[in-house]
CSV table of C-alpha atoms and ligand atoms in Angstrom, one decimal:
chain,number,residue,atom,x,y,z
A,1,UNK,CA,40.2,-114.9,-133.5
A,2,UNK,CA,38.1,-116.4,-136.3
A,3,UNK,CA,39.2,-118.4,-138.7
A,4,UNK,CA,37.7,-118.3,-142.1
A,5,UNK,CA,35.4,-121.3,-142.7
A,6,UNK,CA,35.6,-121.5,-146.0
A,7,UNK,CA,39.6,-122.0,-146.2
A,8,UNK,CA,38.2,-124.6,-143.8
A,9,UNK,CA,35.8,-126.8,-145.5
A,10,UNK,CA,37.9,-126.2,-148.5
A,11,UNK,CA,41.2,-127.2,-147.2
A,12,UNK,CA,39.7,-129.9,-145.7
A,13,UNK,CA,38.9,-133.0,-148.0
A,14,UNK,CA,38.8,-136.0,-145.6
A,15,UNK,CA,39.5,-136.1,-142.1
A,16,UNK,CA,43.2,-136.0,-142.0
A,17,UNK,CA,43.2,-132.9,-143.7
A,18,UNK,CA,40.6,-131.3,-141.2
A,19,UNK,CA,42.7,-132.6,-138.4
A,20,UNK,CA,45.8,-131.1,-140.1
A,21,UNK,CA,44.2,-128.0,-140.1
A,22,UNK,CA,42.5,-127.5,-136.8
A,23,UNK,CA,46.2,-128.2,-135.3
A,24,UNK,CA,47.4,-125.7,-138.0
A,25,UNK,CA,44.9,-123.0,-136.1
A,26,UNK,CA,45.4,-124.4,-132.5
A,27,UNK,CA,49.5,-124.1,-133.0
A,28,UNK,CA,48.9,-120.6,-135.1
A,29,UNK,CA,47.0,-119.4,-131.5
A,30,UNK,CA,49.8,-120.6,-129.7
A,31,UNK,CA,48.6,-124.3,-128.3
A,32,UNK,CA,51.0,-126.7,-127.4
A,33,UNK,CA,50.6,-130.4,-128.9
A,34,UNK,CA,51.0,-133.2,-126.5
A,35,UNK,CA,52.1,-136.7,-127.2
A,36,UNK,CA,50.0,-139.2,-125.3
A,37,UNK,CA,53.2,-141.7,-125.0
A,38,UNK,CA,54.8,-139.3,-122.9
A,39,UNK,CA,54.8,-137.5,-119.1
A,40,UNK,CA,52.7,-134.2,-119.1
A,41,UNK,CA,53.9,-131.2,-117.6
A,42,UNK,CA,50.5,-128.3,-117.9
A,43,UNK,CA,51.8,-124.6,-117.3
A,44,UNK,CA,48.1,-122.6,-116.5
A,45,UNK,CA,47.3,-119.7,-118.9
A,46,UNK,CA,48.4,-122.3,-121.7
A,47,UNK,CA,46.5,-124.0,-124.6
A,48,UNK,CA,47.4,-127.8,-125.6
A,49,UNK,CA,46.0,-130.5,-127.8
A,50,UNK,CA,47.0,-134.4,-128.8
A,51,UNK,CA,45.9,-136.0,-132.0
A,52,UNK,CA,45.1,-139.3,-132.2
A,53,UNK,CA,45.4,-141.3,-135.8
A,54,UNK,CA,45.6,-138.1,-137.6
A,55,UNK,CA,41.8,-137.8,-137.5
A,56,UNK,CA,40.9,-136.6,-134.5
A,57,UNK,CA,41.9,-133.8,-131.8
A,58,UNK,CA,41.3,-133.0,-128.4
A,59,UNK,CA,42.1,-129.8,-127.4
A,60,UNK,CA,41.8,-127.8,-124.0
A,61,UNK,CA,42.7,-124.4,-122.2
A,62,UNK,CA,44.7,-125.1,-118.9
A,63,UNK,CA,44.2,-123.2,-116.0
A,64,UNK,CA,45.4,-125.8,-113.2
A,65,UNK,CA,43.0,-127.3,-110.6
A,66,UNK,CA,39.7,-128.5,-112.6
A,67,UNK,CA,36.9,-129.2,-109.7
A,68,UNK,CA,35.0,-126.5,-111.2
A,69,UNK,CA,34.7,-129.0,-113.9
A,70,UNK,CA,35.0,-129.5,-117.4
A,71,UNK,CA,33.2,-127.7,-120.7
A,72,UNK,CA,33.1,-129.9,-123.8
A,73,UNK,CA,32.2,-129.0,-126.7
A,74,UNK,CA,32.0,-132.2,-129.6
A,75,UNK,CA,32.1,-132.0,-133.4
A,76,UNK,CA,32.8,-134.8,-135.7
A,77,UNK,CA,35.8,-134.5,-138.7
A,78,UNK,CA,34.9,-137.4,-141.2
A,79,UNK,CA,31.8,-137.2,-143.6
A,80,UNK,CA,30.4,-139.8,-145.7
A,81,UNK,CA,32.4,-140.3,-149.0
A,82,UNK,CA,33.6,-143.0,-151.5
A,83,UNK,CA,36.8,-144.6,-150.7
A,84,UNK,CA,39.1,-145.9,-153.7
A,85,UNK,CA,39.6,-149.9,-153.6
A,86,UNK,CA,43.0,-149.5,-155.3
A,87,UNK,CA,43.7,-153.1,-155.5
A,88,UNK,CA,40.9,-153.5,-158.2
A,89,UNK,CA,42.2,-150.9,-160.3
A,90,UNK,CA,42.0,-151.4,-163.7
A,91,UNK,CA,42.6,-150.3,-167.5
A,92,UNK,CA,39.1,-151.0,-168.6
A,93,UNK,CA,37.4,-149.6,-171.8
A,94,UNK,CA,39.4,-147.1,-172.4
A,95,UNK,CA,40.1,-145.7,-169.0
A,96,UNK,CA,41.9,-145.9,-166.1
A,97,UNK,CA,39.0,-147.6,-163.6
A,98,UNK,CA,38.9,-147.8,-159.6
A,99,UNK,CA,36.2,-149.5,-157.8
A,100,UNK,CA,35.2,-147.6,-154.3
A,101,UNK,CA,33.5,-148.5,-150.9
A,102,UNK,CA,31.7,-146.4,-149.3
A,103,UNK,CA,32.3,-145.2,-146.2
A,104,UNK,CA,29.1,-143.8,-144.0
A,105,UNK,CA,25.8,-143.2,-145.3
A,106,UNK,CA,25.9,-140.6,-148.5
A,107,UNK,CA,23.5,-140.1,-151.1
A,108,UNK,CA,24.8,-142.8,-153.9
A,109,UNK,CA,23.8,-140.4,-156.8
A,110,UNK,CA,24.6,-136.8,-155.6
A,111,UNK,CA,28.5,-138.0,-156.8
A,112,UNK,CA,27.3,-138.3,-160.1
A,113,UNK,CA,28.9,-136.2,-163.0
A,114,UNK,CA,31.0,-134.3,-160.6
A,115,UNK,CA,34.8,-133.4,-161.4
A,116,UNK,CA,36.0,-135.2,-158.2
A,117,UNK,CA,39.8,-135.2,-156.3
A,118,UNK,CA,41.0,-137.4,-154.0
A,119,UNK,CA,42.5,-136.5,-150.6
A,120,UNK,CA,43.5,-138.8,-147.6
A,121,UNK,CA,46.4,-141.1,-146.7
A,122,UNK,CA,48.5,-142.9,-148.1
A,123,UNK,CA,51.1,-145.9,-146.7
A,124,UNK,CA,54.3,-146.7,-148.6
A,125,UNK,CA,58.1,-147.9,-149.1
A,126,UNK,CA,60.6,-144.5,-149.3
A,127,UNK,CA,63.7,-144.5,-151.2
A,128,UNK,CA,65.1,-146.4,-148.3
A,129,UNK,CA,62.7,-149.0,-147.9
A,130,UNK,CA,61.5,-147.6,-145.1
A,131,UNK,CA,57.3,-147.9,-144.1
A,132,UNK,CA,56.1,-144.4,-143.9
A,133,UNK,CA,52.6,-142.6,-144.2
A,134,UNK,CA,51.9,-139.4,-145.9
A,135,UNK,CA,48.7,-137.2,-146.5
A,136,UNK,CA,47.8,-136.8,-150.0
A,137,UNK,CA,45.2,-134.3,-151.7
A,138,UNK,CA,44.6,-134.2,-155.4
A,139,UNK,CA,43.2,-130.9,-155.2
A,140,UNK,CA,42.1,-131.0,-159.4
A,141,UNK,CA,40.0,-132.7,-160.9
A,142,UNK,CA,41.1,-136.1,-162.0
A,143,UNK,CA,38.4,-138.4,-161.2
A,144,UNK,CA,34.5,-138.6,-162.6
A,145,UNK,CA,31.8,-141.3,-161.4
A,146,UNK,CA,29.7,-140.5,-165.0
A,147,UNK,CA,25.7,-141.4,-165.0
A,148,UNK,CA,24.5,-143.8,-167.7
A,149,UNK,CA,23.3,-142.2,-170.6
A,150,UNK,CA,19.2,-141.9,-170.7
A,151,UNK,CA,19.0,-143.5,-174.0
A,152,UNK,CA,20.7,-146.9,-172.0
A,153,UNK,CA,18.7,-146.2,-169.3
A,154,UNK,CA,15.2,-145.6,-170.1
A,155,UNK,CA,13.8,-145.8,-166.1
A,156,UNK,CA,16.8,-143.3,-165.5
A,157,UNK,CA,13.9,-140.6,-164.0
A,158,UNK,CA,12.0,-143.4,-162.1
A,159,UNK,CA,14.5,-143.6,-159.0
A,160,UNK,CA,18.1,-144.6,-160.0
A,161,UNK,CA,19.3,-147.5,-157.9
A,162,UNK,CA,22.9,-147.6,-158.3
A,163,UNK,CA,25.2,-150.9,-157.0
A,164,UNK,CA,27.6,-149.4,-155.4
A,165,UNK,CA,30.6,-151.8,-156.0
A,166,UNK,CA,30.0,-152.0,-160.1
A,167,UNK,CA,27.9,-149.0,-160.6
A,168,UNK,CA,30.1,-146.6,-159.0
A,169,UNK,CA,33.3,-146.9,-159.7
A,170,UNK,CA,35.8,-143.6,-159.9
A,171,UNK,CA,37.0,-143.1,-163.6
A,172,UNK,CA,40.3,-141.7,-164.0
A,173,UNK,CA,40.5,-141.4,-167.9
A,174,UNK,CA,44.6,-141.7,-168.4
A,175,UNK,CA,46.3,-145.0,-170.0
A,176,UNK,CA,47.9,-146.8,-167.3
A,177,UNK,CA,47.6,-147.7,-163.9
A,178,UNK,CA,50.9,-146.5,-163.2
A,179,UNK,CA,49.4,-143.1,-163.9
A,180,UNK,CA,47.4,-143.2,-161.4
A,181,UNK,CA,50.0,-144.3,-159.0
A,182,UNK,CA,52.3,-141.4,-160.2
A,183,UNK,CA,50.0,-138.7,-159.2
A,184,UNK,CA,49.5,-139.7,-155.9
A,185,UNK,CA,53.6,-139.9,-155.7
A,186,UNK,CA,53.3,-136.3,-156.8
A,187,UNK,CA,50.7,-135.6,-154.5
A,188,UNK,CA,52.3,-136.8,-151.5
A,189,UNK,CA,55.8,-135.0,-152.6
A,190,UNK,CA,57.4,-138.3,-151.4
A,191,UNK,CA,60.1,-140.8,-153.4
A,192,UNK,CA,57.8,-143.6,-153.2
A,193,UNK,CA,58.7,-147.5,-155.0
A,194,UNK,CA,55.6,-149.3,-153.6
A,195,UNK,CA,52.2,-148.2,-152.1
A,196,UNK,CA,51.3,-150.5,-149.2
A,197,UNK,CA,48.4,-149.4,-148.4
A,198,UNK,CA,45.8,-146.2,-148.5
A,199,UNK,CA,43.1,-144.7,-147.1
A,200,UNK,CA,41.7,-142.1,-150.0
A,201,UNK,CA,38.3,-140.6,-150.4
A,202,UNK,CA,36.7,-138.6,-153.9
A,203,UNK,CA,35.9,-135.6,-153.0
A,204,UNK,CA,33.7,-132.9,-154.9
A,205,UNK,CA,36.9,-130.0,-155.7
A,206,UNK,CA,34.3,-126.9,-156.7
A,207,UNK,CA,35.3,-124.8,-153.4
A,208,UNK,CA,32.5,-123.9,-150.7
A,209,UNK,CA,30.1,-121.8,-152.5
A,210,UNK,CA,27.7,-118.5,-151.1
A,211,UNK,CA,24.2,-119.1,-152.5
A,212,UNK,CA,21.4,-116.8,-152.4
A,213,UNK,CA,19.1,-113.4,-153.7
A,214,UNK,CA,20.5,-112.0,-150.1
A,215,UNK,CA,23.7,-114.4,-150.2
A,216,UNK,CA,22.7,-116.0,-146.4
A,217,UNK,CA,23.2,-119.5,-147.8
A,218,UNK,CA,26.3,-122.0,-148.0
A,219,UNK,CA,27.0,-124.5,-150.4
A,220,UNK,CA,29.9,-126.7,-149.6
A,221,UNK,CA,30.8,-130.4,-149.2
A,222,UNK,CA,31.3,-131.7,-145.5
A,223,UNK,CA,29.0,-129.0,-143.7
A,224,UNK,CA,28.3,-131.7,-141.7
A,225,UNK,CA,30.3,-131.4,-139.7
A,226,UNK,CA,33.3,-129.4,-140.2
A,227,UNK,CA,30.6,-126.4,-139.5
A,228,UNK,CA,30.7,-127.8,-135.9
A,229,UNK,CA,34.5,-128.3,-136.3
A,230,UNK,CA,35.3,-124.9,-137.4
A,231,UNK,CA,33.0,-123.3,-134.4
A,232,UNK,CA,34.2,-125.5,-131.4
A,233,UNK,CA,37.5,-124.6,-132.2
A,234,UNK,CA,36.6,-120.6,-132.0
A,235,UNK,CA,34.8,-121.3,-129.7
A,236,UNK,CA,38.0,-122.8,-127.7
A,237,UNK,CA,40.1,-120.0,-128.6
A,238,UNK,CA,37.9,-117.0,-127.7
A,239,UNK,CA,36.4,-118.6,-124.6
A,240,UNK,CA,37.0,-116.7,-121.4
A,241,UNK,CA,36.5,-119.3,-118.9
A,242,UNK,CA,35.5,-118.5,-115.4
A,243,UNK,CA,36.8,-121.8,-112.7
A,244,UNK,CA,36.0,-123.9,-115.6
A,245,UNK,CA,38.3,-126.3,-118.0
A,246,UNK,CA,37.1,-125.7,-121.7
A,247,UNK,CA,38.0,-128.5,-124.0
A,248,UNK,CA,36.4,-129.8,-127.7
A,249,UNK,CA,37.1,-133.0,-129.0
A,250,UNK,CA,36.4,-133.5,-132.6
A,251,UNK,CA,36.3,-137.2,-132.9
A,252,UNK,CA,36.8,-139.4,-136.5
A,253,UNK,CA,34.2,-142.2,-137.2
A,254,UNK,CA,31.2,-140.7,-136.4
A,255,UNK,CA,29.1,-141.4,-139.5
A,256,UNK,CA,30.3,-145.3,-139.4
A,257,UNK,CA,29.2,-145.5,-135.8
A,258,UNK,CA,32.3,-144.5,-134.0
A,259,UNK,CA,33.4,-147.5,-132.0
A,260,UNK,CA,37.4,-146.9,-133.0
A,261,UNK,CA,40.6,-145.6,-130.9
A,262,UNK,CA,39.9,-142.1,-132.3
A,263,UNK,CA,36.2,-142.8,-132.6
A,264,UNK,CA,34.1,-141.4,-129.2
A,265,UNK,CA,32.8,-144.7,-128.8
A,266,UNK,CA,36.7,-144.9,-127.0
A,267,UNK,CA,38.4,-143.7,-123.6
A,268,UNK,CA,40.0,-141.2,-125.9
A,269,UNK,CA,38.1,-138.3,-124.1
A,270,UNK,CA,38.3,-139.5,-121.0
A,271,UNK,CA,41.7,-140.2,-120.7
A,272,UNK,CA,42.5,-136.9,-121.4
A,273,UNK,CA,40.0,-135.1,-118.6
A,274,UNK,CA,41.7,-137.4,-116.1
A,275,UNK,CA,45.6,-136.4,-117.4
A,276,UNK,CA,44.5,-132.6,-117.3
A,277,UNK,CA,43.8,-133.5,-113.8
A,278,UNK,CA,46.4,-135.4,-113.0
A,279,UNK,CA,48.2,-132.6,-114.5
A,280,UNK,CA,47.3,-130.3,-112.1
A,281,UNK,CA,48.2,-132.9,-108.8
A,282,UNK,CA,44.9,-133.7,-108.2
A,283,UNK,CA,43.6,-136.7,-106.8
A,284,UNK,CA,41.2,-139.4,-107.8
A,285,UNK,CA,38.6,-137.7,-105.9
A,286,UNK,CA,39.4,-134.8,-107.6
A,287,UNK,CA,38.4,-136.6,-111.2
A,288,UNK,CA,35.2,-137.6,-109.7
A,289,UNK,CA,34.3,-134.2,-108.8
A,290,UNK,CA,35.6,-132.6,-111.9
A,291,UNK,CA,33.5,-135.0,-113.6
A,292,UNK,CA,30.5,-134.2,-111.6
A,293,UNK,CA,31.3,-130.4,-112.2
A,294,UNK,CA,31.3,-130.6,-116.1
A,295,UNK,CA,28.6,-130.7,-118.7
A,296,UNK,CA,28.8,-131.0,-122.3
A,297,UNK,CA,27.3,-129.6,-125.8
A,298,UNK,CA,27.5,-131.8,-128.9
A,299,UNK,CA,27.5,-130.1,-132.0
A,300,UNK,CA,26.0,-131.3,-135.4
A,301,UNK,CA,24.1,-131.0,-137.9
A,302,UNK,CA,20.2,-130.6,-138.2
A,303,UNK,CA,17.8,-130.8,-140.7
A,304,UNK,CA,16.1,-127.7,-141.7
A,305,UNK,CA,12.6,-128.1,-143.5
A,306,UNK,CA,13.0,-128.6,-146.9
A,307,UNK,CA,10.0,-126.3,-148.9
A,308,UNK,CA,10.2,-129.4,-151.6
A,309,UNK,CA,9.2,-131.7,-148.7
A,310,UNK,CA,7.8,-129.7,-145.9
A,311,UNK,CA,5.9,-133.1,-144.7
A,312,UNK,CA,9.3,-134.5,-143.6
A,313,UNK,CA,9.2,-132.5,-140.9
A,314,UNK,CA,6.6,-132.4,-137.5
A,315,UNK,CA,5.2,-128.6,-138.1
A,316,UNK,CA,6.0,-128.0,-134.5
A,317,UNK,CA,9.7,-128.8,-134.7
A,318,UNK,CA,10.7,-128.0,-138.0
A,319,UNK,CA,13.4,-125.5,-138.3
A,320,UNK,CA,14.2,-122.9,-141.0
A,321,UNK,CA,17.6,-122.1,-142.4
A,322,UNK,CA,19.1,-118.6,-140.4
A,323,UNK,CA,16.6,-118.5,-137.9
A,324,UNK,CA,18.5,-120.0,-135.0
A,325,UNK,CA,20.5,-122.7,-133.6
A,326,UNK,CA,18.7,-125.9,-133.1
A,327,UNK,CA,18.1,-128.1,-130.2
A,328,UNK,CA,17.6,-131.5,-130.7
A,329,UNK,CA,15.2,-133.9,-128.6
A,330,UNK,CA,14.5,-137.5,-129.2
A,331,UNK,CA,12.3,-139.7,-126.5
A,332,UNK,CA,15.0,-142.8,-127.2
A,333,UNK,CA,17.9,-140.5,-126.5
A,334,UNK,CA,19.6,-140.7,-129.8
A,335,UNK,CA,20.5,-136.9,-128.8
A,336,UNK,CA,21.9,-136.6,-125.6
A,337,UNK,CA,19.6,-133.5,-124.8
A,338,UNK,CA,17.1,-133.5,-121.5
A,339,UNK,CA,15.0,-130.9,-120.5
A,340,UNK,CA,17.1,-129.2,-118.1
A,341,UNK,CA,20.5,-129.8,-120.2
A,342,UNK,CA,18.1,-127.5,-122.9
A,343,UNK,CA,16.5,-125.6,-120.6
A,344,UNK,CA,20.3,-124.4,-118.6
A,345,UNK,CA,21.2,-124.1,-122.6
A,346,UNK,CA,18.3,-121.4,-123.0
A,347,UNK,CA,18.9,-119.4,-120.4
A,348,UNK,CA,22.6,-119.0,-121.6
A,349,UNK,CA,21.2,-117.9,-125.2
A,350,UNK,CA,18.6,-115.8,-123.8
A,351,UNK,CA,21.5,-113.9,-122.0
A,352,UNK,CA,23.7,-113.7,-125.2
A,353,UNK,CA,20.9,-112.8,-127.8
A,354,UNK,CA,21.2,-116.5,-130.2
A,355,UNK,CA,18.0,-117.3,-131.2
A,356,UNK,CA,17.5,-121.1,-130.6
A,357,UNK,CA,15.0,-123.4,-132.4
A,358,UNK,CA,13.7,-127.1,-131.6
A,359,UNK,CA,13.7,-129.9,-133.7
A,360,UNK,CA,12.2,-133.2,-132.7
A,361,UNK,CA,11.7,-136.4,-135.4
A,362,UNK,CA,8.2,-137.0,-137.3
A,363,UNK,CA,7.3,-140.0,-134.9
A,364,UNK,CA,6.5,-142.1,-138.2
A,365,UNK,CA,10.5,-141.9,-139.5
A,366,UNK,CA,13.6,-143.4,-137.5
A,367,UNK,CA,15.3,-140.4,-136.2
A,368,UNK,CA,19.1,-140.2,-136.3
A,369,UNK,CA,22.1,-140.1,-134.2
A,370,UNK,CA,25.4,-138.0,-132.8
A,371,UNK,CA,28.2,-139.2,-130.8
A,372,UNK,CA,26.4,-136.6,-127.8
A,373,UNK,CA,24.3,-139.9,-126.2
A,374,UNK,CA,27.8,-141.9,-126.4
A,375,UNK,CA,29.9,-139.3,-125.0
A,376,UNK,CA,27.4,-138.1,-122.5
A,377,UNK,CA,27.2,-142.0,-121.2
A,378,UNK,CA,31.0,-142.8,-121.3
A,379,UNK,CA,31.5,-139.6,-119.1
A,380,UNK,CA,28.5,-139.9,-117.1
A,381,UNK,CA,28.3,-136.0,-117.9
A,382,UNK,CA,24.6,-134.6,-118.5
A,383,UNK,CA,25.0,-133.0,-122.4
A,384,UNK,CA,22.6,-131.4,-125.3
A,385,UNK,CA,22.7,-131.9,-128.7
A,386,UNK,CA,22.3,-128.5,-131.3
A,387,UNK,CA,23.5,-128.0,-134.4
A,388,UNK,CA,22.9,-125.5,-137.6
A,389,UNK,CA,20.1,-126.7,-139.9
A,390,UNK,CA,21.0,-128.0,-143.5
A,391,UNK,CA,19.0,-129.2,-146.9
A,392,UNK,CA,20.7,-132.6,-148.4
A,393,UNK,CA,22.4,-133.9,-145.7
A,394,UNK,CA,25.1,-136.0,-146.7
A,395,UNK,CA,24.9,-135.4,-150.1
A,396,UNK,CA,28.7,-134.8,-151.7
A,397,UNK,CA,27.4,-131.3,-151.5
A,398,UNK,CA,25.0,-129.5,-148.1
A,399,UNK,CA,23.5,-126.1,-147.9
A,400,UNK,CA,23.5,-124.5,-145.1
A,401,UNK,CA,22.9,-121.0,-142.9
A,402,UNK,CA,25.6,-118.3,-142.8
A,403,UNK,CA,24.0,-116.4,-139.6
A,404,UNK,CA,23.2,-120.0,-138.4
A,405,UNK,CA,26.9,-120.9,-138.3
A,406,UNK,CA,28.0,-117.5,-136.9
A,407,UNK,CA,25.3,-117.9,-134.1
A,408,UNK,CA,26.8,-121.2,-133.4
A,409,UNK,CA,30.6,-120.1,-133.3
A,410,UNK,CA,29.2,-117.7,-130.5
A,411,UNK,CA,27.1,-120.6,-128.5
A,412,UNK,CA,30.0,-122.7,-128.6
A,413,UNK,CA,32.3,-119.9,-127.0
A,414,UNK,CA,29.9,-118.6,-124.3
A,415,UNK,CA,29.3,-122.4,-123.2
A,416,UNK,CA,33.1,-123.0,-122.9
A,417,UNK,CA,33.5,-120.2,-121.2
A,418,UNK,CA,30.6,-120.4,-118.4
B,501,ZN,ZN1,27.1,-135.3,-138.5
């Protein structure tokens, strides 16, 4: 079973949503979700998950004891974005005006002159007076973060520095604050009298997009990482595992550093691998040797070699779009990868025909980071980091690899199988 990624990406504005729609899949494929506040009783042969914060899942296969260890496979659900500061919201020039922050590390001007939405959660007073939460998604576009006309910007073409708290503020056009307030109302098909609080990101709304002369590209906001998202979780639900216990975790917080209850800087993980074991009456010595049993495959994105700015890249680890999965190394272990985690990976492609690449830093440029070290270390599990190659990374919109993404919907399922 495979579902489509581009429903995916497009369904999935923020992180809520792409939480809401991995359990949509898991429950579709029959998987059970657990509560974590209360007793669980595992029947092998089934599927389960538990969601923590709305923005993350953990889900597994059962098959009782679990000394042949666990298989993880890790993906991340949040992506950089703008986040609306409501409380400054204004009517200012001639339009309704909401200052943002920015959440992770995006590229300030790819938001520019974009018809933008606005999806995430929101915290409010029903009819009743009650506090309740409720996922909102604009999915239209109501919001615009324009550029500064050249003619008022001579230097425009000379780098454009924008501050992000003046500079980049979401423009709603309308008359009134209330407006504003009223559409997210509608949005979150609630009666609401007050919003307390919220947690909403602009998003780009023009759907994920095939790109090409042979069509073998992707363009689509939050590649990275609901890519990895989308193929752990078929990965999960077509894995055949034999006397292992396949689970994927697709954590929240990644791109702000991940130290958060839902974040994999958290017992989140582990908690559950000891339950599952619990589950099945094992004892603490069990966990230890479960533990020492598993190994673990963090999946996200790579950079492939731009042919604007091929000397970005070392030339003997610079990785081309559709040409393979790749295998990140780094000497300071921001990837979790060693050489025999890689070289155990290898052999597994070799057998299955995925064609792998290698990408290591220029040693000149800071290299960046996944949650695979920080997993890998809270576990004490050995792990790899791979991911499918992408141009703009963390722009409001990625490109990406079709064959690249199927190739890793099969890694992921062959390593949670094996
Ligand atoms: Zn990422």
């Amino acid at each position: 079973m495979i579902p489509n990624i581009f429903q995916f990406l497009d369904k999935s504005p923020s992180a809520f949503h792409a939480t809401a729609n991995a359990c949509k899949i898991l429950q579709d494929a029959g998987y059970q979700q657990l509560d974590e506040a209360s007793h669980w009783q595992l029947k092998p042969g089934k599927g389960y998950f538990v969601t923590r914060n709305q923005s993350s899942v953990i889900a597994f296969q059962y098959h009782g004891k679990t000394t042949g260890g666990f298989r993880l496979v890790t993906g991340h659900t949040d992506s950089p974005a703008p986040k609306l500061k409501l409380a400054g919201a204004s009517f200012s020039n001639g339009s309704v005006r909401v200052p943002v922050q920015l959440y992770g590390g995006d590229i300030h001007t790819s938001w520019l002159d974009r018809p933008l939405g606005v999806a995430g959660r929101i915290a409010f007073l029903d009819a009743k007076n009650q506090p309740k939460t409720a996922l909102v998604n604009i999915n239209r576009p109501v919001a615009i973060i324009p550029n500064l006309a050249i003619h008022l910007n001579h230097g425009a073409n000379n780098g454009l520095a924008l501050n992000p708290q003046s500079q980049m503020a979401a423009l709603f056009g309308g008359k009134s604050i209330e407006d504003l307030i009223a559409e997210f109302a509608k949005a979150a098909k609630q009666k609401i009298t007050t919003i307390l609080d919220a947690e909403l990101f602009l998003y780009d709304i023009q759907p994920a997009t095939i790109v090409g002369l042979d069509n073998s590209l992707i363009s689509s906001p939050r590649l990275d990482n609901l890519t990895s998202c989308h193929a752990a979780i078929c990965g999960l639900l077509n894995a055949k595992p034999r006397g292992v216990t396949p689970v994927i975790f697709l954590a929240d917080n990644e791109e702000i550093g991940s130290r958060t209850p839902q974040g994999a800087m958290s017992t989140y993980l582990h908690t559950v691998m000891d339950r599952i074991t619990l589950a099945a009456k094992g004892t603490q010595e069990d966990t230890y040797r479960a533990m020492a049993a598993s190994s673990m495959l963090s999946i996200d994105s790579a950079h492939a070699i731009h042919p604007n700015y091929p000397e970005k890249h070392d030339s003997a680890y610079a990785p081309k779009m559709n040409q393979g999965i790749v295998v990140k190394h780094n000497a300071d272990f921001k990837y979790a990868t060693t050489s025999e985690s890689a070289t155990r990976f290898r052999a597994l492609c070799k057998k299955h025909d995925i064609k792998l690449q290698d990408f290591v830093n220029r040693s000149d440029m800071p290299c960046g980071s996944t949650i695979g070290p920080t997993c890998a270390a809270e576990l004490g599990v050995p792990g790899l980091d791979i991911g499918s190659a992408l141009w703009a990374m963390h722009s409001c919109r990625e490109i990406g690899g079709l064959k690249d993404h199927e190739d890793l919907i099969k890694a992921a399922q062959i390593f949670l199988s094996e």
